[in-house]
Coordinates of C-alpha atoms and ligand atoms in Angstrom, one line a residue:
M27 CA 0.1 -0.4 0.1
A28 CA 1.5 3.4 -1.2
I29 CA 2.1 5.9 1.8
I30 CA 0.6 9.5 1.4
K31 CA 2.4 12.6 2.0
V32 CA 0.2 15.1 3.3
G33 CA 1.5 18.7 2.7
K34 CA 0.6 22.3 3.1
G35 CA -2.0 22.0 -0.1
D36 CA -3.8 19.5 1.4
L37 CA -4.6 21.3 4.7
R38 CA -6.7 24.0 3.1
G39 CA -9.9 22.3 4.4
R40 CA -8.4 21.9 7.9
D41 CA -7.7 25.6 8.0
K42 CA -11.0 26.7 6.9
A43 CA -12.4 24.3 9.4
M44 CA -10.2 25.8 12.1
S45 CA -11.5 29.1 11.5
E46 CA -15.3 28.4 11.2
L47 CA -14.7 26.4 14.6
K48 CA -13.1 29.4 16.2
E49 CA -16.4 31.5 15.1
Y50 CA -18.6 28.9 16.6
F51 CA -16.7 28.4 20.0
S52 CA -16.5 32.1 20.2
A53 CA -20.2 32.3 19.9
L54 CA -20.6 29.4 22.2
S55 CA -18.6 31.1 24.8
S56 CA -20.8 34.4 24.5
R57 CA -24.0 32.3 24.8
K58 CA -22.7 30.3 28.1
G59 CA -21.0 33.5 29.4
R60 CA -17.9 31.5 30.2
E61 CA -14.8 30.2 28.5
I62 CA -15.1 27.2 26.5
T63 CA -12.9 23.9 27.7
Y64 CA -11.3 20.8 26.3
N65 CA -9.9 17.7 28.2
I66 CA -7.9 15.3 26.5
R67 CA -7.5 11.8 28.3
T68 CA -4.7 9.8 26.9
Y69 CA -4.0 6.3 27.2
G70 CA -0.9 4.3 26.2
C71 CA 2.5 5.2 24.9
Q72 CA 4.5 8.6 24.0
L73 CA 3.2 8.5 20.6
N74 CA 0.1 9.1 22.1
E75 CA 1.1 11.9 24.2
S76 CA 2.7 13.2 21.2
D77 CA -0.7 13.2 19.0
S78 CA -2.6 14.7 22.3
E79 CA 0.0 17.4 22.0
K80 CA -1.2 18.1 18.5
L81 CA -5.1 17.7 19.2
S82 CA -4.2 20.3 22.1
G83 CA -2.7 22.7 19.7
M84 CA -5.7 22.6 17.5
L85 CA -8.2 23.0 19.9
D86 CA -5.8 26.1 21.6
Q87 CA -6.0 27.7 18.3
M88 CA -9.8 27.4 18.1
G89 CA -9.5 29.5 21.4
L90 CA -10.5 26.7 23.8
T91 CA -8.9 26.5 27.1
E92 CA -7.4 22.8 28.6
V93 CA -9.1 21.8 31.4
T94 CA -6.7 18.4 32.8
G95 CA -7.2 15.2 34.9
D96 CA -10.7 13.7 34.6
A97 CA -12.5 17.0 34.6
S98 CA -15.6 17.5 32.3
A99 CA -15.2 19.7 29.5
D100 CA -17.1 21.2 26.4
V101 CA -15.0 18.8 24.4
I102 CA -14.0 15.5 25.8
I103 CA -11.6 13.6 23.8
F104 CA -10.3 10.1 24.3
N105 CA -7.0 9.1 22.8
T106 CA -6.9 5.3 23.1
C107 CA -4.5 2.5 23.5
A108 CA -5.3 -1.0 21.9
V109 CA -2.0 -2.8 23.2
R110 CA -3.8 -4.6 25.9
E111 CA -7.6 -5.8 27.0
N112 CA -7.2 -3.2 29.9
A113 CA -6.6 -0.4 28.3
E114 CA -9.6 -1.2 26.1
D115 CA -11.7 -1.9 29.2
R116 CA -10.8 1.4 30.9
L117 CA -12.0 3.4 27.8
F118 CA -15.4 1.6 28.0
G119 CA -15.9 2.0 31.6
N120 CA -15.1 6.1 30.8
L121 CA -17.2 6.3 28.2
G122 CA -20.1 5.1 30.5
I123 CA -19.3 7.9 33.0
V124 CA -19.6 10.5 30.6
K125 CA -23.1 9.3 29.2
A126 CA -24.6 11.7 32.3
D127 CA -22.2 14.4 31.3
K128 CA -23.6 14.8 27.9
K129 CA -27.0 14.7 28.9
T130 CA -27.2 17.4 31.1
D131 CA -25.4 19.7 28.3
K132 CA -26.3 19.0 24.3
D133 CA -23.6 21.3 23.2
K134 CA -20.9 19.0 24.9
I135 CA -18.6 17.0 22.2
I136 CA -17.4 13.4 23.1
G137 CA -14.8 12.1 20.8
V138 CA -12.8 9.0 20.5
C139 CA -9.2 8.5 18.6
G140 CA -6.1 6.4 19.0
C141 CA -5.1 3.0 18.6
M142 CA -8.5 1.4 19.5
T143 CA -10.6 3.0 16.4
K144 CA -8.4 0.9 14.0
V145 CA -10.0 -2.1 15.4
P146 CA -13.5 -2.8 13.5
E147 CA -14.9 -4.7 16.5
N148 CA -14.2 -1.4 18.8
V149 CA -15.8 0.6 16.4
E150 CA -18.6 -1.0 16.3
K151 CA -19.5 -1.4 19.9
I152 CA -19.0 2.5 20.5
R153 CA -21.7 2.6 17.3
K154 CA -24.0 0.2 19.3
S155 CA -23.3 0.8 23.2
F156 CA -22.3 4.6 23.3
P157 CA -24.3 6.1 20.3
Y158 CA -24.2 9.3 22.4
V159 CA -20.2 9.7 21.2
D160 CA -20.1 12.5 18.7
L161 CA -17.1 11.4 16.7
V162 CA -14.6 8.6 16.0
F163 CA -11.4 9.4 14.1
D164 CA -8.4 8.2 12.9
P165 CA -4.9 8.6 14.5
Q166 CA -3.7 8.3 11.2
Q167 CA -5.7 11.6 10.1
L168 CA -5.4 13.7 13.3
H169 CA -4.1 16.5 10.9
L170 CA -8.0 16.5 9.9
F171 CA -9.4 16.6 13.3
P172 CA -11.0 20.2 13.2
V173 CA -12.9 19.1 9.9
Y174 CA -14.4 16.3 11.6
L175 CA -14.9 18.1 14.7
R176 CA -16.9 21.2 12.4
D177 CA -18.7 18.2 10.9
A178 CA -19.8 16.3 14.0
I179 CA -21.0 19.3 15.8
G180 CA -24.9 19.7 15.6
K181 CA -25.3 16.1 13.9
K182 CA -27.5 13.7 15.0
K183 CA -25.7 11.0 13.8
Q184 CA -22.4 9.5 15.4
L185 CA -19.4 10.5 12.8
V186 CA -16.9 7.8 12.1
N187 CA -13.7 8.5 9.9
I188 CA -11.5 5.9 9.6
T189 CA -9.0 5.1 6.8
S190 CA -7.2 2.0 5.5
E191 CA -4.1 4.3 3.9
D192 CA -1.1 5.1 5.3
Y193 CA -0.1 9.0 6.0
I194 CA 2.9 10.7 6.6
V195 CA 2.1 14.2 7.6
D196 CA 4.5 17.2 7.5
D197 CA 4.6 17.7 11.5
S198 CA 5.5 21.6 11.0
L199 CA 2.3 22.0 9.4
V200 CA 0.3 20.8 13.0
P201 CA 0.0 23.0 15.7
I202 CA 1.4 21.5 18.8
L203 CA 0.9 22.6 22.5
R204 CA 3.6 20.8 24.3
K205 CA 2.6 19.5 27.9
R206 CA 6.1 19.9 29.9
K207 CA 7.8 23.2 29.2
F208 CA 11.4 21.4 29.3
R209 CA 10.7 17.9 27.2
A210 CA 9.4 17.9 23.3
L211 CA 8.5 14.9 22.1
V212 CA 9.4 14.3 18.5
P213 CA 8.3 11.8 16.5
I214 CA 10.8 10.5 13.8
M215 CA 8.9 7.7 12.4
Y216 CA 5.4 6.0 12.7
G217 CA 4.2 2.7 12.6
C218 CA 5.6 -0.7 12.4
N219 CA 6.6 -3.5 9.9
N220 CA 7.6 -6.4 12.3
F221 CA 4.0 -8.1 13.2
C222 CA 5.1 -9.6 16.3
T223 CA 2.6 -12.1 16.7
Y224 CA 0.7 -10.8 19.8
C225 CA 0.9 -7.2 19.0
I226 CA -2.1 -5.0 17.5
V227 CA 0.1 -2.3 16.8
P228 CA 1.2 -2.8 13.2
Y229 CA -2.9 -3.4 12.6
A230 CA -3.6 0.1 14.3
R231 CA -0.8 2.4 13.5
G232 CA 0.4 0.7 9.9
R233 CA 3.5 0.8 7.8
E234 CA 6.7 2.1 8.9
R235 CA 7.1 5.7 7.5
S236 CA 9.9 8.1 8.4
R237 CA 10.1 11.7 8.6
D238 CA 12.6 13.8 6.4
I239 CA 15.8 14.3 8.1
S240 CA 15.7 18.0 7.0
E241 CA 12.0 18.2 8.4
I242 CA 13.4 16.7 11.9
T243 CA 16.4 19.0 12.1
E244 CA 14.5 22.1 11.4
E245 CA 12.3 21.1 14.3
L246 CA 14.8 20.5 16.9
N247 CA 16.7 23.5 15.9
T248 CA 13.6 25.3 16.6
L249 CA 13.0 23.7 19.7
A250 CA 16.2 24.3 21.0
A251 CA 15.8 28.3 20.5
Q252 CA 12.7 27.8 22.0
G253 CA 14.5 26.7 25.4
Y254 CA 13.5 23.0 25.7
K255 CA 16.2 21.0 27.4
E256 CA 15.4 17.7 26.8
V257 CA 14.3 16.3 23.5
M258 CA 12.5 12.5 23.0
L259 CA 13.0 11.1 19.8
L260 CA 9.8 8.8 19.2
G261 CA 8.9 5.9 17.0
Q262 CA 7.3 2.6 17.3
N263 CA 10.8 1.3 16.6
V264 CA 12.8 4.5 16.8
N265 CA 15.9 2.9 15.5
S266 CA 14.6 1.4 12.3
Y267 CA 14.3 4.9 10.9
K268 CA 15.1 5.2 7.1
G269 CA 15.1 8.6 5.7
T270 CA 14.3 9.3 2.1
N271 CA 17.7 9.4 1.0
G272 CA 18.9 6.5 2.8
E273 CA 19.5 8.2 6.2
R274 CA 19.4 6.1 9.4
F275 CA 18.8 6.3 13.3
P276 CA 22.6 6.9 13.9
E277 CA 22.7 10.3 11.7
V278 CA 19.4 11.7 13.5
L279 CA 20.7 10.6 17.1
K280 CA 23.8 12.5 16.2
A281 CA 22.3 15.5 14.5
A282 CA 19.9 15.7 17.8
A283 CA 23.2 15.3 20.3
E284 CA 25.3 17.9 18.1
I285 CA 22.6 20.5 19.3
K286 CA 24.3 21.6 22.5
E287 CA 21.6 23.3 24.0
F288 CA 20.0 19.9 24.5
N289 CA 20.9 18.7 27.9
R290 CA 19.0 15.4 27.4
V291 CA 18.5 13.3 24.3
R292 CA 16.5 10.4 25.0
F293 CA 14.9 8.3 22.5
M294 CA 12.0 5.3 22.4
S295 CA 11.7 2.5 21.6
S296 CA 14.1 0.6 20.3
H297 CA 14.1 -2.7 18.6
P298 CA 16.8 -5.1 19.6
K299 CA 17.4 -6.2 16.3
D300 CA 18.4 -2.4 15.1
V301 CA 20.6 -1.5 18.2
S302 CA 23.8 -1.7 16.5
D303 CA 27.4 -1.2 18.0
E304 CA 27.1 2.0 16.3
I305 CA 24.3 3.5 18.2
I306 CA 25.8 2.4 21.5
E307 CA 29.1 4.1 20.6
I308 CA 27.3 7.5 19.5
M309 CA 25.5 6.9 23.3
S310 CA 28.8 6.5 24.7
S311 CA 30.6 9.6 23.1
Y312 CA 27.9 12.5 23.4
S313 CA 27.5 13.5 26.7
N314 CA 24.1 14.8 26.1
I315 CA 22.4 11.6 24.9
E316 CA 21.1 9.6 27.6
T317 CA 22.8 6.5 29.6
H318 CA 19.7 4.6 29.3
L319 CA 18.9 2.0 26.8
H320 CA 15.0 0.4 26.5
L321 CA 15.5 -3.0 24.9
P322 CA 12.3 -4.8 24.7
L323 CA 13.0 -8.3 25.6
Q324 CA 9.8 -9.9 25.5
S325 CA 10.9 -13.3 26.5
G326 CA 14.1 -15.0 27.1
S327 CA 13.1 -18.3 25.6
D328 CA 14.7 -18.7 21.8
R329 CA 11.5 -20.9 21.2
I330 CA 8.8 -18.4 22.6
L331 CA 11.0 -15.3 20.5
K332 CA 10.3 -17.6 17.2
L333 CA 6.7 -18.0 18.1
M334 CA 6.3 -14.2 18.7
N335 CA 8.3 -13.5 15.5
R336 CA 10.9 -11.5 17.3
P337 CA 13.9 -11.7 14.9
Y338 CA 16.8 -12.4 17.6
N339 CA 17.5 -15.0 20.1
R340 CA 18.8 -14.7 23.6
E341 CA 22.5 -14.7 22.7
D342 CA 21.8 -11.9 20.3
Y343 CA 20.3 -9.9 23.2
L344 CA 22.4 -10.5 25.8
K345 CA 25.3 -9.7 23.4
T346 CA 23.7 -6.1 23.0
A347 CA 23.0 -5.7 26.6
H348 CA 26.6 -6.7 27.6
Y349 CA 27.9 -4.5 24.7
F350 CA 26.2 -1.6 26.5
R351 CA 27.3 -2.1 30.0
Q352 CA 30.8 -2.3 28.7
R353 CA 30.7 1.0 26.7
V354 CA 28.0 2.9 28.8
P355 CA 29.3 1.5 32.4
D356 CA 27.3 3.9 34.3
G357 CA 24.1 3.5 32.1
A358 CA 20.8 1.8 33.0
I359 CA 19.0 -0.8 30.8
S360 CA 15.1 -1.2 30.9
T361 CA 13.0 -3.8 29.1
D362 CA 9.6 -4.9 28.5
I363 CA 8.6 -8.7 29.0
I364 CA 5.6 -10.4 28.3
V365 CA 4.3 -13.5 30.6
G366 CA 2.2 -16.4 29.2
F367 CA 2.7 -16.2 25.9
P368 CA 0.6 -19.2 24.3
G369 CA 2.8 -22.0 24.6
E370 CA 5.1 -20.7 27.3
T371 CA 6.3 -23.9 29.6
E372 CA 8.1 -23.5 32.8
E373 CA 11.0 -23.9 31.2
D374 CA 10.6 -21.0 28.8
F375 CA 9.8 -18.8 31.4
K376 CA 12.5 -20.2 33.3
G377 CA 14.8 -19.0 30.5
T378 CA 13.2 -15.5 31.0
L379 CA 14.2 -15.1 34.5
E380 CA 17.7 -16.1 33.7
V381 CA 18.0 -13.4 31.1
V382 CA 16.5 -10.8 33.4
K383 CA 19.1 -11.8 36.2
E384 CA 21.8 -11.9 33.9
C385 CA 21.0 -8.5 32.3
A386 CA 20.3 -6.9 35.6
F387 CA 17.6 -4.9 34.3
D388 CA 17.3 -1.5 35.9
S389 CA 13.7 -1.3 35.2
A390 CA 11.4 -3.2 33.5
F391 CA 7.7 -3.0 31.9
T392 CA 6.2 -6.4 32.8
F393 CA 2.8 -7.8 31.4
Q394 CA 0.8 -10.4 31.3
Y395 CA -0.1 -11.5 27.8
S396 CA -3.2 -10.2 26.6
I397 CA -5.1 -12.0 23.6
R398 CA -5.8 -9.3 20.7
P399 CA -8.2 -10.6 18.6
G400 CA -6.8 -10.1 14.6
T401 CA -3.3 -11.2 15.7
K402 CA -1.3 -14.4 15.1
A403 CA -1.3 -15.5 18.5
A404 CA -4.9 -15.0 19.3
T405 CA -5.8 -18.1 17.6
M406 CA -2.8 -20.1 18.7
E407 CA -3.3 -23.1 20.7
D408 CA -1.8 -24.1 24.0
Q409 CA -3.1 -20.5 25.4
V410 CA -1.7 -20.5 29.2
P411 CA -4.3 -20.4 32.2
H412 CA -4.9 -17.7 33.8
D413 CA -3.8 -18.8 37.2
V414 CA -0.1 -20.1 35.9
V415 CA 0.1 -16.8 34.3
T416 CA -0.4 -14.9 37.6
E417 CA 1.8 -16.9 39.4
R418 CA 4.7 -16.4 37.0
F419 CA 4.2 -12.8 36.8
G420 CA 4.7 -12.4 40.7
R421 CA 7.8 -14.2 40.4
L422 CA 9.3 -12.3 37.7
L423 CA 8.1 -9.2 39.4
E424 CA 9.8 -10.2 42.8
L425 CA 12.8 -10.9 40.8
Q426 CA 12.9 -7.0 39.0
N427 CA 11.6 -5.4 42.2
D428 CA 14.9 -6.7 43.8
L429 CA 17.1 -5.6 40.8
A430 CA 15.3 -2.4 40.4
F431 CA 15.8 -1.6 44.1
K432 CA 19.7 -2.8 43.8
S433 CA 19.9 -0.3 40.8
N434 CA 18.8 2.4 43.0
Q435 CA 20.8 1.4 45.9
A436 CA 24.2 1.8 43.8
K437 CA 23.1 5.4 43.2
V438 CA 23.4 6.2 47.2
G439 CA 26.3 8.5 47.9
K440 CA 26.9 9.7 44.4
T441 CA 26.2 13.2 43.1
E442 CA 24.6 13.3 39.9
E443 CA 22.8 16.3 37.6
I444 CA 18.8 16.2 37.6
L445 CA 16.2 17.6 35.1
I446 CA 13.8 19.1 37.5
E447 CA 10.4 17.8 36.3
G448 CA 8.4 19.4 39.1
Q449 CA 6.9 19.0 42.3
S450 CA 7.0 15.3 43.6
S451 CA 3.3 14.2 43.7
T452 CA 3.8 12.9 47.4
A453 CA 5.0 16.1 49.0
P454 CA 4.6 19.6 48.4
D455 CA 8.1 20.5 49.2
I456 CA 9.9 17.7 47.4
L457 CA 11.1 18.1 43.8
T458 CA 11.2 15.0 41.3
G459 CA 13.5 14.9 38.4
R460 CA 15.7 12.2 36.2
T461 CA 19.2 11.2 36.1
L462 CA 20.7 10.9 32.5
S463 CA 20.5 7.1 32.9
N464 CA 16.6 7.8 33.5
H465 CA 16.7 7.1 37.5
L466 CA 13.5 8.9 39.2
V467 CA 14.9 10.9 42.0
N468 CA 12.7 12.7 44.7
F469 CA 14.9 15.5 46.5
T470 CA 14.4 18.4 49.1
I471 CA 16.0 21.9 48.3
P472 CA 18.0 23.1 51.6
E473 CA 17.0 26.3 52.5
E474 CA 20.3 28.3 51.4
L475 CA 19.7 27.0 47.7
R476 CA 15.8 28.1 47.7
V477 CA 15.0 30.8 45.3
P478 CA 13.0 33.6 47.0
G479 CA 9.5 33.5 45.7
K480 CA 9.8 30.3 43.5
S481 CA 7.4 27.7 44.2
A482 CA 8.2 24.2 43.8
D483 CA 6.7 24.1 40.3
D484 CA 8.7 26.9 39.1
Y485 CA 11.6 24.7 39.0
E486 CA 10.4 22.3 36.1
G487 CA 12.9 22.2 33.6
M488 CA 15.9 23.7 35.5
L489 CA 19.3 21.5 36.4
C490 CA 20.6 20.9 39.5
D491 CA 23.2 18.5 41.2
V492 CA 21.6 16.1 43.7
E493 CA 23.4 14.1 46.0
F494 CA 21.8 10.6 46.7
T495 CA 20.7 9.4 50.3
H496 CA 18.4 6.9 50.5
A497 CA 17.0 4.2 47.9
R498 CA 13.6 2.9 47.5
P499 CA 12.1 0.2 45.4
Y500 CA 11.1 2.6 42.3
S501 CA 12.9 5.9 43.0
V502 CA 15.7 7.5 44.8
D503 CA 15.6 10.0 47.5
G504 CA 18.0 12.6 47.9
K505 CA 19.0 16.5 48.5
M506 CA 19.9 19.3 46.0
V507 CA 23.7 20.3 46.5
K508 CA 23.8 23.0 43.6
L509 CA 21.2 24.6 41.5
K510 CA 22.6 25.6 38.2
Ligands
5AD5 N1 -0.1 -8.7 25.8 C1 0.7 -8.1 26.4 N2 1.3 -7.3 26.5 C2 1.5 -6.6 25.1 N3 2.8 -5.6 24.6 C3 2.3 -5.6 23.5 N4 1.3 -6.4 22.9 C4 1.0 -7.0 23.8 C5 -0.2 -8.2 24.6 N5 -0.8 -8.7 23.2 C6 3.7 -5.0 25.3 C7 5.2 -5.5 24.6 C8 5.2 -4.5 24.0 C9 4.6 -3.3 24.9 C10 4.7 -1.8 24.5 O1 3.5 -3.7 25.4 O2 5.9 -6.0 25.7 O3 6.8 -3.9 24.0
SF4_6 FE1 4.4 -4.1 18.4 FE2 6.7 -5.6 17.8 FE3 6.0 -3.6 16.4 FE4 6.7 -3.5 18.7 S1 8.0 -4.3 17.3 S2 5.1 -2.2 18.1 S3 5.9 -5.1 19.8 S4 4.8 -5.4 16.5

């Protein structure tokens, strides 16, 4: 299937819809005697976070004000995830809750986008069970959101716009309202060609397509000039990047790291098959590239990896992990692991535990296998019974929690630079941030380092040195020793 490139000329309809909506919302605001608000509820990965920033950008240009959390609003958008069943269940639960809301205000608009909309059964369920949802639209056509929104307003019928085409949009033409003042999410490629047998993403996000490197570097330079300290290069398989003139991921990574204004260059998510020695060398030679590698293992059994259609084996994986540990000595490795893939035996699972031990992961996202209808694994025989999965999952968690705690303990006594992310959620006087190796740190500010008149939130995006004093299972405690 061809990939459709969307440029300026294709967006005239969208621009017209944006200005019509601006007028509509301004009139609505006068009628209601208050500002008109929107609320985007984002599920899933950072690519969805990035899509939500684009939706925010467009709604902001239409004159709407954002409300966060689960607050009600005049426009509520659910940006969904389909990777596991529980994410889907959460959406249906929340759609049920907003029904009452919609009844009391007929001007309210409820929209659903994201990966779930690419699964026909979900769209059917929304149509049947949640008819008060006004619009269902495709994550591949986010740039046309204003057109769909305009068309949905005032319509009695639910508007559904799902495409089977793959699009690549010039991102500079889509307004973005970034959520964090220090961190910019920059997708460099979209989609996935790997078809791991358990995964819905290739069906939901289409084939791999990469942005032009010139477009990416232009965006990076703009972000640097705007004062962003951290940039996160994103892609379903970020290191499978393939530019129009044959450019590969190392070039994009280097281009970002060469921008000295960036204090942190991060990237997510890597596929082990594409983590070359060259990438690890680049990571070790630039001081502003994170010393953290996310390397999804999925399983430590060669037999299961084959059934999963993951094109590497345990030995290849360990080689990459060891090379990273050797070249980036203070670095951290995180991973994704699925427990209970069809046919997984106790022996296969033990293989996973062995690799986890040998790699000593600093952190891990661990999942129980969730059947995704439409994927190859969904119809495989030998689905593992639920009680076996939960028992194995418990053992994996126990091991991994211990490793994560040890990784945090190894920090105690050291002093490292932290990029401050804001106030900690646990105590108003405590700040939170991350090391270059992505360790989460909560820390106090001694009286003498406090800036008069600054609240904890005002420190967001600043750099400081923190001495680590105490390890916790998922974070490190410390105290600021220098504000930069
Ligand atoms: N069941 C459980 N976990 C899954 N993931 C993807 N699909 C499934 C599934 N069907 C996990 C993988 C992937 C992460 C983003 O989600 O570990 O790396
Ligand atoms: Fe899913 Fe595999 Fe593609 Fe990752 S590489 S998005 S797990 S199919």
